[in-house]
mmCIF file of C-alpha atoms and ligand atoms in Angstrom:
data_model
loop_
_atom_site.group_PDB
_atom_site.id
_atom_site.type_symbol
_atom_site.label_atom_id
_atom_site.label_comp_id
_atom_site.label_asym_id
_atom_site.label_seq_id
_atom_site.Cartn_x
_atom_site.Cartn_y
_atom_site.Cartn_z
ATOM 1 C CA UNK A 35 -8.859 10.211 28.746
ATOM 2 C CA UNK A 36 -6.589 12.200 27.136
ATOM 3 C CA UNK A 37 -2.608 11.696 28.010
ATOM 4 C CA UNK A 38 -0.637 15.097 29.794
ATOM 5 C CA UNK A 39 2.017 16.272 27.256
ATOM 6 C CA UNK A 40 5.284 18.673 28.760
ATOM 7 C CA UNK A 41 8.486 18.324 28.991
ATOM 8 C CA UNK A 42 8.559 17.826 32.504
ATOM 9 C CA UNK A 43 11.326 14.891 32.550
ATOM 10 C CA UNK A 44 10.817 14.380 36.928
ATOM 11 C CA UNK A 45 7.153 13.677 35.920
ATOM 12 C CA UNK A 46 8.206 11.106 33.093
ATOM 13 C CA UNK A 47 10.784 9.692 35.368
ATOM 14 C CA UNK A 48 8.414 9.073 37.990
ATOM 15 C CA UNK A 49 6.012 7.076 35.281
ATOM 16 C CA UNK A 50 8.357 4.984 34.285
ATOM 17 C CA UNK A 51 9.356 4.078 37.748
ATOM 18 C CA UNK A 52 5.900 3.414 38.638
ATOM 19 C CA UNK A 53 5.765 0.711 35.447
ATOM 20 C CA UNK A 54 3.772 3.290 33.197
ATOM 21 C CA UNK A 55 4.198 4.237 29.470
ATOM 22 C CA UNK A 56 5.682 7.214 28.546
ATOM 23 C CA UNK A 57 5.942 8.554 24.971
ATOM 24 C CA UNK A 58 9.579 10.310 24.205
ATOM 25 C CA UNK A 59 10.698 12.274 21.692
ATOM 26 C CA UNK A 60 13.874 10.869 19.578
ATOM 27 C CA UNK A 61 15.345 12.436 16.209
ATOM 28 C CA UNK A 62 14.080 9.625 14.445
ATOM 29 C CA UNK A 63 10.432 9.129 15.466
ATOM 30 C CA UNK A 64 8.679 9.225 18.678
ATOM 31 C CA UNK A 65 8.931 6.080 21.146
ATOM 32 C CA UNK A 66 6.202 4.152 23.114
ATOM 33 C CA UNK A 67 8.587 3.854 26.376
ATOM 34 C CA UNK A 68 8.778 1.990 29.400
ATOM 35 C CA UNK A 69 10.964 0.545 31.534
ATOM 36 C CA UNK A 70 13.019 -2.021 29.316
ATOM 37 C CA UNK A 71 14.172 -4.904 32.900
ATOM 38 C CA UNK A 72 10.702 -5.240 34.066
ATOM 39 C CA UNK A 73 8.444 -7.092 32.429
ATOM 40 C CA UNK A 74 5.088 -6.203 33.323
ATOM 41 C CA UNK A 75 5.728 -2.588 31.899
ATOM 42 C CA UNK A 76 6.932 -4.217 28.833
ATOM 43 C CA UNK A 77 3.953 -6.348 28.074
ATOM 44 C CA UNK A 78 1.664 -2.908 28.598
ATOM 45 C CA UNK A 79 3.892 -1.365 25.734
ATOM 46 C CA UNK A 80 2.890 -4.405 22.861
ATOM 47 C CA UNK A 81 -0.923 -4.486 24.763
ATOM 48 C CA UNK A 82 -1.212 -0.908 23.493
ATOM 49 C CA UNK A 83 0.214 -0.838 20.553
ATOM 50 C CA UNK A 84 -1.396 -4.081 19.454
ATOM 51 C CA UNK A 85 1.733 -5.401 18.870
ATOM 52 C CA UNK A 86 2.379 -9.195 18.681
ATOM 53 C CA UNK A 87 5.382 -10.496 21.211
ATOM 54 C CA UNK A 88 7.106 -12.021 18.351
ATOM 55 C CA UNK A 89 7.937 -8.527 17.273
ATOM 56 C CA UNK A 90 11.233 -7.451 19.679
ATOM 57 C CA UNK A 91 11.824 -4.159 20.788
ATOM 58 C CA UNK A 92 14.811 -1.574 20.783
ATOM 59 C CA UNK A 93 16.652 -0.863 24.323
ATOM 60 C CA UNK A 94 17.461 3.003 24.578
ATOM 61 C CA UNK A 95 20.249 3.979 26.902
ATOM 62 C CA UNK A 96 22.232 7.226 27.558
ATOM 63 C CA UNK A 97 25.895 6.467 26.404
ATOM 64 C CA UNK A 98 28.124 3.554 24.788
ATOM 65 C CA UNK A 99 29.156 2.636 28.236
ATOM 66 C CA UNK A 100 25.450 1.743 29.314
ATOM 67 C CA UNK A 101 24.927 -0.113 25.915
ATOM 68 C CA UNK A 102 27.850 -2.473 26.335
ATOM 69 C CA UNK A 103 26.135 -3.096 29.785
ATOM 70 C CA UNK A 104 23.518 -4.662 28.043
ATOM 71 C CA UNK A 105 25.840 -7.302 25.717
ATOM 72 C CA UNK A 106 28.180 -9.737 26.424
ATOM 73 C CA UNK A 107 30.134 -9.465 23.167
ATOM 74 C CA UNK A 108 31.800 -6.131 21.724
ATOM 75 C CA UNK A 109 32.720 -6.576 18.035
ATOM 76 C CA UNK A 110 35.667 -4.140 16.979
ATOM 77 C CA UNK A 111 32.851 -2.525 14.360
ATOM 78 C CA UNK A 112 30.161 -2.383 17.036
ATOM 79 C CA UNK A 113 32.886 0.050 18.422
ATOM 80 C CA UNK A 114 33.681 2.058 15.912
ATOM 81 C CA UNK A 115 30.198 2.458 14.586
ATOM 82 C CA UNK A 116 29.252 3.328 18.004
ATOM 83 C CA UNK A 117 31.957 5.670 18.183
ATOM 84 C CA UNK A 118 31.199 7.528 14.752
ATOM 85 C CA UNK A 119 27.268 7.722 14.961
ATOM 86 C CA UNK A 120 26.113 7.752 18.625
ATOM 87 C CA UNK A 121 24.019 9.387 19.831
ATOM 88 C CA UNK A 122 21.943 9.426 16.543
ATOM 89 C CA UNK A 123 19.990 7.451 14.454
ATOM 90 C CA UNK A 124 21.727 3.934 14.336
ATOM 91 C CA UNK A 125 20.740 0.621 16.260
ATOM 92 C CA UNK A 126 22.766 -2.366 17.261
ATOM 93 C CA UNK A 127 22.032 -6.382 16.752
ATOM 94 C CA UNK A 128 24.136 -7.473 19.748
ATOM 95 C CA UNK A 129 24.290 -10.376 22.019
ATOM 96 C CA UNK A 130 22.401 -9.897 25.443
ATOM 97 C CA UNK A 131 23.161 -10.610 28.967
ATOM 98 C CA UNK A 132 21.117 -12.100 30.961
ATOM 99 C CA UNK A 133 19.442 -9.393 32.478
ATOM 100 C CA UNK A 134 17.177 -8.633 29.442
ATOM 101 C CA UNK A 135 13.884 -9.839 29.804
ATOM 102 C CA UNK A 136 13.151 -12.359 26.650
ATOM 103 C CA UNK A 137 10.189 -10.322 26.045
ATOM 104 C CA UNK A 138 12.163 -7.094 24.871
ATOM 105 C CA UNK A 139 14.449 -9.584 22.420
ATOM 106 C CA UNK A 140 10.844 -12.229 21.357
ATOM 107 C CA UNK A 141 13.502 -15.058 22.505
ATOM 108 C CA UNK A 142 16.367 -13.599 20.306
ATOM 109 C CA UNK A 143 19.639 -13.529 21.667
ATOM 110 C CA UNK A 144 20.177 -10.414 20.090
ATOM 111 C CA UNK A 145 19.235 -7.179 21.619
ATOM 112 C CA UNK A 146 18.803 -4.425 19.588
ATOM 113 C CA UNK A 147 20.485 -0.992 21.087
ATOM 114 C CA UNK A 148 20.333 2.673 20.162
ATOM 115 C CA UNK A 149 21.857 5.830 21.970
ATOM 116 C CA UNK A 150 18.713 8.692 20.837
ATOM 117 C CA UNK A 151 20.510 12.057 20.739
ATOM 118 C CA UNK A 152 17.351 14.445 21.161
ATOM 119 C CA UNK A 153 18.422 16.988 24.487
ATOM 120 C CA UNK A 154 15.210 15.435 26.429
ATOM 121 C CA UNK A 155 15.307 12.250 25.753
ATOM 122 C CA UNK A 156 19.352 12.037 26.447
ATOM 123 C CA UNK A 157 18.656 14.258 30.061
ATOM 124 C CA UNK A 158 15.559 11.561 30.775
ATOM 125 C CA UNK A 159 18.142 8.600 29.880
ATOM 126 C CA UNK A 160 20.791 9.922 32.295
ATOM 127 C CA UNK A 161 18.483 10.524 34.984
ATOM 128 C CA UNK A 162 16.982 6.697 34.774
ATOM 129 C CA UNK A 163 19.259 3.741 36.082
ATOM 130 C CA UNK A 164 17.221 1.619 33.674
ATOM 131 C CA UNK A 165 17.296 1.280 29.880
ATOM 132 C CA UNK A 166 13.625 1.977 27.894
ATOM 133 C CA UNK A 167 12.402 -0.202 25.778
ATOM 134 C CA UNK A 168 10.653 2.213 23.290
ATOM 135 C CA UNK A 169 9.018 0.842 19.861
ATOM 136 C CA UNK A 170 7.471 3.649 17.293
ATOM 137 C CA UNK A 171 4.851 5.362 19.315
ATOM 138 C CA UNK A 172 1.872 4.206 16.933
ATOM 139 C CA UNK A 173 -0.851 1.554 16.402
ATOM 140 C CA UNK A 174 1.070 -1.712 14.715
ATOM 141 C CA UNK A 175 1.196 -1.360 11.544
ATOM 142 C CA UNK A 176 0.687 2.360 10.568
ATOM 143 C CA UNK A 177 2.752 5.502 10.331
ATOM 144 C CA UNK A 178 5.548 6.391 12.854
ATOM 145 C CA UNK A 179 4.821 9.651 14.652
ATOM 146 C CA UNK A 180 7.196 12.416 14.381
ATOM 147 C CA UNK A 181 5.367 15.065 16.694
ATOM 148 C CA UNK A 182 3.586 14.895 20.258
ATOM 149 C CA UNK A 183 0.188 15.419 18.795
ATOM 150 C CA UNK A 184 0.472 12.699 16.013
ATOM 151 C CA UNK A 185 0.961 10.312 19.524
ATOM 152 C CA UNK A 186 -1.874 11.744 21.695
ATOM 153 C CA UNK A 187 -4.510 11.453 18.131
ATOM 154 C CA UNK A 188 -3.763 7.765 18.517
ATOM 155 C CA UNK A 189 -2.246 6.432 21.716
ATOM 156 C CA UNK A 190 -3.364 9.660 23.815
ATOM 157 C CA UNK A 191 -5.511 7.215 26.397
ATOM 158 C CA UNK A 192 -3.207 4.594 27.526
ATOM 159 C CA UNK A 193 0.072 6.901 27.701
ATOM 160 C CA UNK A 194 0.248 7.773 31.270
ATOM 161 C CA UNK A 195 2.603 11.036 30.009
ATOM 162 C CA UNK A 196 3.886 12.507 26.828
ATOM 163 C CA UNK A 197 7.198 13.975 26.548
ATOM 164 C CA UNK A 198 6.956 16.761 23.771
ATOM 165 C CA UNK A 199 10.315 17.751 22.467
ATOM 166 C CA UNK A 200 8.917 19.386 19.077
ATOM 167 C CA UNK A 201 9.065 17.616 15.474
ATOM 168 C CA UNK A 202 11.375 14.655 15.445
ATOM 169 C CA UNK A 203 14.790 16.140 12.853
ATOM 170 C CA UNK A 204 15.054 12.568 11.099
ATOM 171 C CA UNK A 205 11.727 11.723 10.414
ATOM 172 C CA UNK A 206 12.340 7.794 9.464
ATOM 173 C CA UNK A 207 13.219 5.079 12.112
ATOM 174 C CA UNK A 208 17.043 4.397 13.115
ATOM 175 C CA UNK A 209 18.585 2.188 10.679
ATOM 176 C CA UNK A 210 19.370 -1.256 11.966
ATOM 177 C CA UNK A 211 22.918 -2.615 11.721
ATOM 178 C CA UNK A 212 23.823 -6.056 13.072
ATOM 179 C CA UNK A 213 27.210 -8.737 12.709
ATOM 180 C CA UNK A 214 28.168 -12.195 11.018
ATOM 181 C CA UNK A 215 30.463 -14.651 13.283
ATOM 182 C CA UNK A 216 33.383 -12.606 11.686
ATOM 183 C CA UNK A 217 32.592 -9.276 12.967
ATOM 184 C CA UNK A 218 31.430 -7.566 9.804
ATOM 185 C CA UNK A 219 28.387 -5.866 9.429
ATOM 186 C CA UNK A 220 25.354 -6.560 8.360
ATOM 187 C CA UNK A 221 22.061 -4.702 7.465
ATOM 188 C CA UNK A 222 19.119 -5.366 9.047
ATOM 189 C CA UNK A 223 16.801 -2.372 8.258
ATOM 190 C CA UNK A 224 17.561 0.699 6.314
ATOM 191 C CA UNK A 225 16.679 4.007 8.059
ATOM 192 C CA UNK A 226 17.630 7.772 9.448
ATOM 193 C CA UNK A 227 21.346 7.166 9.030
ATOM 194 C CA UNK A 228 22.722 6.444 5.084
ATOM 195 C CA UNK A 229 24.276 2.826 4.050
ATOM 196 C CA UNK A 230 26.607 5.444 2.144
ATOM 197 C CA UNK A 231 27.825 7.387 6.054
ATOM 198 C CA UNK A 232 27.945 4.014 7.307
ATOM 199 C CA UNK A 233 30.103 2.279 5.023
ATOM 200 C CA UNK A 234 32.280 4.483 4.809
ATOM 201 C CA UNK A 235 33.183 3.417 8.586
ATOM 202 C CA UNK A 236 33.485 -0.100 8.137
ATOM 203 C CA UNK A 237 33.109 -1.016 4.700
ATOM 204 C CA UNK A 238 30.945 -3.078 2.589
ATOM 205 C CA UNK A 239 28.233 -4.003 4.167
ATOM 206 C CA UNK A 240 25.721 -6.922 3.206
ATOM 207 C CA UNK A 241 22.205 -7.441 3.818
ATOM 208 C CA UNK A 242 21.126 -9.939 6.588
ATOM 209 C CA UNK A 243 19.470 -12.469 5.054
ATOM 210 C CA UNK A 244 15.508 -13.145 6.085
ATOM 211 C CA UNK A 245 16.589 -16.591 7.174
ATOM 212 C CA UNK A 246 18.947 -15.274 9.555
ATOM 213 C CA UNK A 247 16.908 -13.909 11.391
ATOM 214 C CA UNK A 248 15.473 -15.069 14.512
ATOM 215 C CA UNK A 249 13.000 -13.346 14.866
ATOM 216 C CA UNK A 250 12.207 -11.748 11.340
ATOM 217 C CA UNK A 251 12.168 -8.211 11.635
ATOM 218 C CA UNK A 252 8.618 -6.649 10.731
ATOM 219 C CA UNK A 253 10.005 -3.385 10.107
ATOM 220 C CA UNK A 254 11.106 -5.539 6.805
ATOM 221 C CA UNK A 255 7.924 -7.597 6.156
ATOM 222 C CA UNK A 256 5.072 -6.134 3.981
ATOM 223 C CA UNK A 257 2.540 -3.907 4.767
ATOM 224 C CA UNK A 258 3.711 -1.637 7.206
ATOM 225 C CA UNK A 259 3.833 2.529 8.361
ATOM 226 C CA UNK A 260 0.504 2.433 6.260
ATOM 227 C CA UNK A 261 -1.984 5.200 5.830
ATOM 228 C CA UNK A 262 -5.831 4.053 5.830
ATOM 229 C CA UNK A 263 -6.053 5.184 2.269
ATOM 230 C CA UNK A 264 -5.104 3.253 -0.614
ATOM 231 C CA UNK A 265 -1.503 3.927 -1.410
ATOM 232 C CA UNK A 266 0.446 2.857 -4.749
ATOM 233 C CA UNK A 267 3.098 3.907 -6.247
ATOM 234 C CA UNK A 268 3.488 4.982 -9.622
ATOM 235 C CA UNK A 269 5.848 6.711 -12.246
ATOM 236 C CA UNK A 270 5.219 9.908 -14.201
ATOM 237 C CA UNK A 271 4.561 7.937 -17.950
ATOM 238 C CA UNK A 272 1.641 6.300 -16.118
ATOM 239 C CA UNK A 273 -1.265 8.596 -16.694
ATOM 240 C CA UNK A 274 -3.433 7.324 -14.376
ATOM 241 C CA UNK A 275 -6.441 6.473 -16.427
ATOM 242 C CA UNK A 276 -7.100 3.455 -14.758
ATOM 243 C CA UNK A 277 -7.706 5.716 -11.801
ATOM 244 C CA UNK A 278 -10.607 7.845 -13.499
ATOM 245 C CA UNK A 279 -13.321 9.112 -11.416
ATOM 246 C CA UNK A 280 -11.922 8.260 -8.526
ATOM 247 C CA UNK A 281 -10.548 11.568 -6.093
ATOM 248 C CA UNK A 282 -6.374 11.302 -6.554
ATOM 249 C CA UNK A 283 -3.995 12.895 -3.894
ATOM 250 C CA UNK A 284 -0.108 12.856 -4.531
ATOM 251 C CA UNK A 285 2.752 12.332 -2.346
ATOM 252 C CA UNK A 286 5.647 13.611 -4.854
ATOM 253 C CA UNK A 287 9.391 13.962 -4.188
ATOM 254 C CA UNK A 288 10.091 17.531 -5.484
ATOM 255 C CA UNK A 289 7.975 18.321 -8.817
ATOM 256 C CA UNK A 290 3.677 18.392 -8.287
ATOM 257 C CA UNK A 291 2.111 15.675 -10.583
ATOM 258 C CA UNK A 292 0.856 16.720 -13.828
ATOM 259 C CA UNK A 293 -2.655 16.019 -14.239
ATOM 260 C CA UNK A 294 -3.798 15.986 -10.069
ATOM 261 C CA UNK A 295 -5.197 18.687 -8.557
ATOM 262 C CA UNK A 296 -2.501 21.138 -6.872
ATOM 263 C CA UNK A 297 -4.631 21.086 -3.254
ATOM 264 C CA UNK A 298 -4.087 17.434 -3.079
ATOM 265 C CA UNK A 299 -0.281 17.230 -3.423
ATOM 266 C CA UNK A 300 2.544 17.386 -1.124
ATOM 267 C CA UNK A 301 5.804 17.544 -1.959
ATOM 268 C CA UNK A 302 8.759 15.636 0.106
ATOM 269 C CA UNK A 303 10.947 18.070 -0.879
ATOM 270 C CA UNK A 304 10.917 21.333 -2.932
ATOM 271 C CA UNK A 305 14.816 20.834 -3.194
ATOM 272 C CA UNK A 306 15.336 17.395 -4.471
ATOM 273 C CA UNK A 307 17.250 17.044 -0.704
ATOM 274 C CA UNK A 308 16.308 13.318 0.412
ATOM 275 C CA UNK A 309 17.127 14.708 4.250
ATOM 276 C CA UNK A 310 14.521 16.967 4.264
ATOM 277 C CA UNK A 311 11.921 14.152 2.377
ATOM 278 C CA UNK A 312 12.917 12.260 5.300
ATOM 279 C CA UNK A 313 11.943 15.001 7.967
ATOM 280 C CA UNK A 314 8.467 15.108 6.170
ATOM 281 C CA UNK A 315 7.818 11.860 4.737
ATOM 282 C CA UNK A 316 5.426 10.830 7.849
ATOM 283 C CA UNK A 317 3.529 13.722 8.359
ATOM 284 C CA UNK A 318 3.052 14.452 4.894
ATOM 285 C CA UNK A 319 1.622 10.661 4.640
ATOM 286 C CA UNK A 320 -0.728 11.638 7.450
ATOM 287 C CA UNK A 321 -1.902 15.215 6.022
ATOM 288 C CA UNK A 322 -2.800 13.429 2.480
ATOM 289 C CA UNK A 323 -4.533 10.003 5.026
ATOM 290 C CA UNK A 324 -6.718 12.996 6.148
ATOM 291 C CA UNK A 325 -7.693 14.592 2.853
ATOM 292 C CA UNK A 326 -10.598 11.829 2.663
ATOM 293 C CA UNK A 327 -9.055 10.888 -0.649
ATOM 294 C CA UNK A 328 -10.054 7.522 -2.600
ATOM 295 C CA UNK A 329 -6.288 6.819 -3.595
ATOM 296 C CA UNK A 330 -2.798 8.454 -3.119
ATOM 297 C CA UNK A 331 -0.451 8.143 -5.686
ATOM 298 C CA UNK A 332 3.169 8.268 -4.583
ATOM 299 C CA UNK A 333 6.613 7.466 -6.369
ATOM 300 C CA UNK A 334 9.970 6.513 -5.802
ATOM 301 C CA UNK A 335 12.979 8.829 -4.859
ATOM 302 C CA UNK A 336 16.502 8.811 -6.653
ATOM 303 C CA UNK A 337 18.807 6.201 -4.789
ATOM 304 C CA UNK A 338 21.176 8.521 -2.844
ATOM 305 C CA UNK A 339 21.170 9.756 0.864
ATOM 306 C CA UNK A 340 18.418 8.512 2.275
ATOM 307 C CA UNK A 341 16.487 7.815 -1.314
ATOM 308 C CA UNK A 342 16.593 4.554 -0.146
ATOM 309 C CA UNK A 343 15.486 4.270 3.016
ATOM 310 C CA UNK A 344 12.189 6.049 2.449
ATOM 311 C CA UNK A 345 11.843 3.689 -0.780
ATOM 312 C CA UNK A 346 11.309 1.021 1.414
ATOM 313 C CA UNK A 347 8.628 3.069 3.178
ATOM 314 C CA UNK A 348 6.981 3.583 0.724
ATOM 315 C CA UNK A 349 7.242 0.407 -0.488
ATOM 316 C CA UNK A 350 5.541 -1.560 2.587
ATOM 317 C CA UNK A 351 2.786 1.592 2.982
ATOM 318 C CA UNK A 352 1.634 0.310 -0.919
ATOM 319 C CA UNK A 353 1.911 -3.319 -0.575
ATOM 320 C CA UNK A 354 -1.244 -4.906 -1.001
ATOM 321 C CA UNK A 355 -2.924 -1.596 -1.348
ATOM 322 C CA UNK A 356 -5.969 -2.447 -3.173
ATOM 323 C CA UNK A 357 -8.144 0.442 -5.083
ATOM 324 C CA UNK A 358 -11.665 -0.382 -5.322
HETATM 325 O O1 LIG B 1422 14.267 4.995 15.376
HETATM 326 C C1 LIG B 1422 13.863 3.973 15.911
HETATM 327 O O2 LIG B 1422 14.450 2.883 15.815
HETATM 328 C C2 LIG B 1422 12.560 4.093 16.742
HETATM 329 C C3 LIG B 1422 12.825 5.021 17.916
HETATM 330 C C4 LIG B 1422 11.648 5.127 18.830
HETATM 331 O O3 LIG B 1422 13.967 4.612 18.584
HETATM 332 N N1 LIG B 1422 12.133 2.813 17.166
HETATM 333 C C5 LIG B 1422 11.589 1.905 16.333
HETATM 334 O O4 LIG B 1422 11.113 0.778 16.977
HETATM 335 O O5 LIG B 1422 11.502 2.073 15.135
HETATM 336 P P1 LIG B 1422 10.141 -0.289 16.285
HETATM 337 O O6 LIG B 1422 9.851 -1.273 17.367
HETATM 338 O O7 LIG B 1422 9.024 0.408 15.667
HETATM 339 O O8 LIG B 1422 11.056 -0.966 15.239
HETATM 340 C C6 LIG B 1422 12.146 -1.745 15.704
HETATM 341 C C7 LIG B 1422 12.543 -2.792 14.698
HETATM 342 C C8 LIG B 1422 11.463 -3.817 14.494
HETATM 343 O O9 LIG B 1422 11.311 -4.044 13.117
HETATM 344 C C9 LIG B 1422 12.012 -5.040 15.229
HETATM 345 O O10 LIG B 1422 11.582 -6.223 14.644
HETATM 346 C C10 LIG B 1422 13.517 -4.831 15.094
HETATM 347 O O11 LIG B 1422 13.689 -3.452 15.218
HETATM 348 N N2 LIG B 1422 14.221 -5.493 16.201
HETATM 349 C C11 LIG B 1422 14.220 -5.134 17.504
HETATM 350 N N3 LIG B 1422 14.918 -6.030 18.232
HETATM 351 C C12 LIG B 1422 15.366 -6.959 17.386
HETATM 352 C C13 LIG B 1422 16.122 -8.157 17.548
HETATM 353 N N4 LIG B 1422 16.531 -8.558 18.738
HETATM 354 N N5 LIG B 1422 16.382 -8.891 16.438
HETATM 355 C C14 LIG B 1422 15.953 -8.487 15.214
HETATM 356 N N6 LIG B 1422 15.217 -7.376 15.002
HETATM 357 C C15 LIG B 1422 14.937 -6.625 16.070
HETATM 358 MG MG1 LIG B 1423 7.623 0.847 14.284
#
């Protein structure tokens, strides 16, 4: 069966209250939702998704003031990030109170937070007197959706509603910030809002360190938003003898491939504009997953904007890719 898509956000609301998933719409990707204080509804969310419980999950609320609910520490650059970038595409490591369900943080006592600021998602949020727990809305492991129908081709039968509010504007998951003991900032997963915009908020900001933390992130661990199709990346010297005989797609960044058939290529963006490679980067992974190709050959965008956030995408969707 086949999950009802609208925008009717009573009928969502109702869902949720009743314990069942709904799929929203954010600017980043679509989320797998439920209702993020009760349990049962959380453990549906990973059960369809396939998703082990060592993996936490994002809380969504409507405002700052609900998301400082959720913590019981405020650092001074939690505040002004909040300030500069919410609603939008930035989540934040902070500590939890007691309220939150161990399930949504895998035992962490870290919860990760993000204000979404797509119009039907934010009315749905202010209408609710609970936060959502929302992952990406797709099978663990592959590629984030970033439209209604990408949700209801795979999840579609155990969504009990899906909330269509159009394309997602981002296209690439929020980026993860969290802090050291000292307040400063720390990255713990690039995404939909630059390093660059961010530091120029708080400063320098270093990478979180694997070891620190509890629970590793997935979003940084190998193979991951993978299409079914071997994926590697490459570089335009390579001339992709090694590949001969075999039917070659391309997922380029702004100039077709010399040397692969036009039809099979799709280009990120037509104006070099890592923002718009961003917006397409998923569904452009999905088109080329559809082609029925032996192998897509993809490379790596300049290191600017979000250049490096959708490196790292492409990065996990090639790891371990294997061409036979
Ligand atoms: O843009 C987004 O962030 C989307 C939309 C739907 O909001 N959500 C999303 O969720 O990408 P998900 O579950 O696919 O990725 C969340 C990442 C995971 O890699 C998870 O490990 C990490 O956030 N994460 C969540 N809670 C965490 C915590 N308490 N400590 C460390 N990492 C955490
Ligand atoms: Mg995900």
């Amino acid at each position: 069966m086949q999950a009802e898509t609208g925008s009717d956000i009573n009928r969502a609301k109702h869902e949720l209250r009743k314990g069942n998933l709904v799929a929203i719409p954010t600017e980043t990707v679509y989320g797998l939702a439920a209702n993020g204080l009760d349990e049962q509804a959380i453990t549906t969310i990973f059960l369809a998704k396939n998703r082990p419980q060592f993996n936490p999950l994002i809380l969504h609320v409507c405002d700052k003031v609900a998301a400082r609910k959720l913590t019981i520490s405020w650092p001074e650059k939690a505040e002004s990030l909040a300030d500069a970038f919410w609603p939008g595409p930035l989540t934040l490591l902070l500590t939890k109170n007691a309220q939150i369900p161990d399930l949504i943080t895998a035992g962490s006592p870290l919860v990760a937070i993000r204000v979404p600021s797509h119009p039907l998602t934010q009315s749905l949020l202010q209408a609710i007197d609970f936060p959502l727990a929302a992952p990406s809305a797709n099978p663990s492991g592959y590629i984030s959706p970033t439209t209604a129908r990408h949700v209801q081709q795979q999840l579609g039968d155990r969504i009990a509603y899906i909330l269509d509010g159009g394309e997602a504007g981002v296209g690439i998951e929020s980026t993860i910030i969290g802090f050291n003991k000292q307040g400063n900032a720390l990255l713990y997963r690039l995404g939909g809002l630059s390093l660059e915009a961010i530091e120029e908020v708080v400063g320098p900001v270093a990478t979180a360190q694997k070891e620190h933390h509890k629970p590793a992130t997935p979003g940084r661990l190998e193979r991951h938003y993978a299409p079914e199709t071997s994926f590697v990346i490459s570089t335009r010297t390579d001339d992709l003898q090694q590949f001969k005989g075999k039917k070659i797609g391309a997922l380029t960044f702004c100039e077709p491939w010399p040397k692969i058939d036009t039809d099979r290529q799709l280009l990120l963006s037509k104006e070099g504009d890592t923002s718009e490679a961003a917006r397409n980067l998923f569904r452009m992974m999905r088109e080329l997953d559809a082609m029925d190709l032996d192998l897509i050959v993809t490379e790596l965008l300049p290191n600017e904007g979000l250049g490096p956030a959708i490196n790292d995408r492409l990065r996990r969707a090639s790891y371990d890719s294997r061409v036979d």
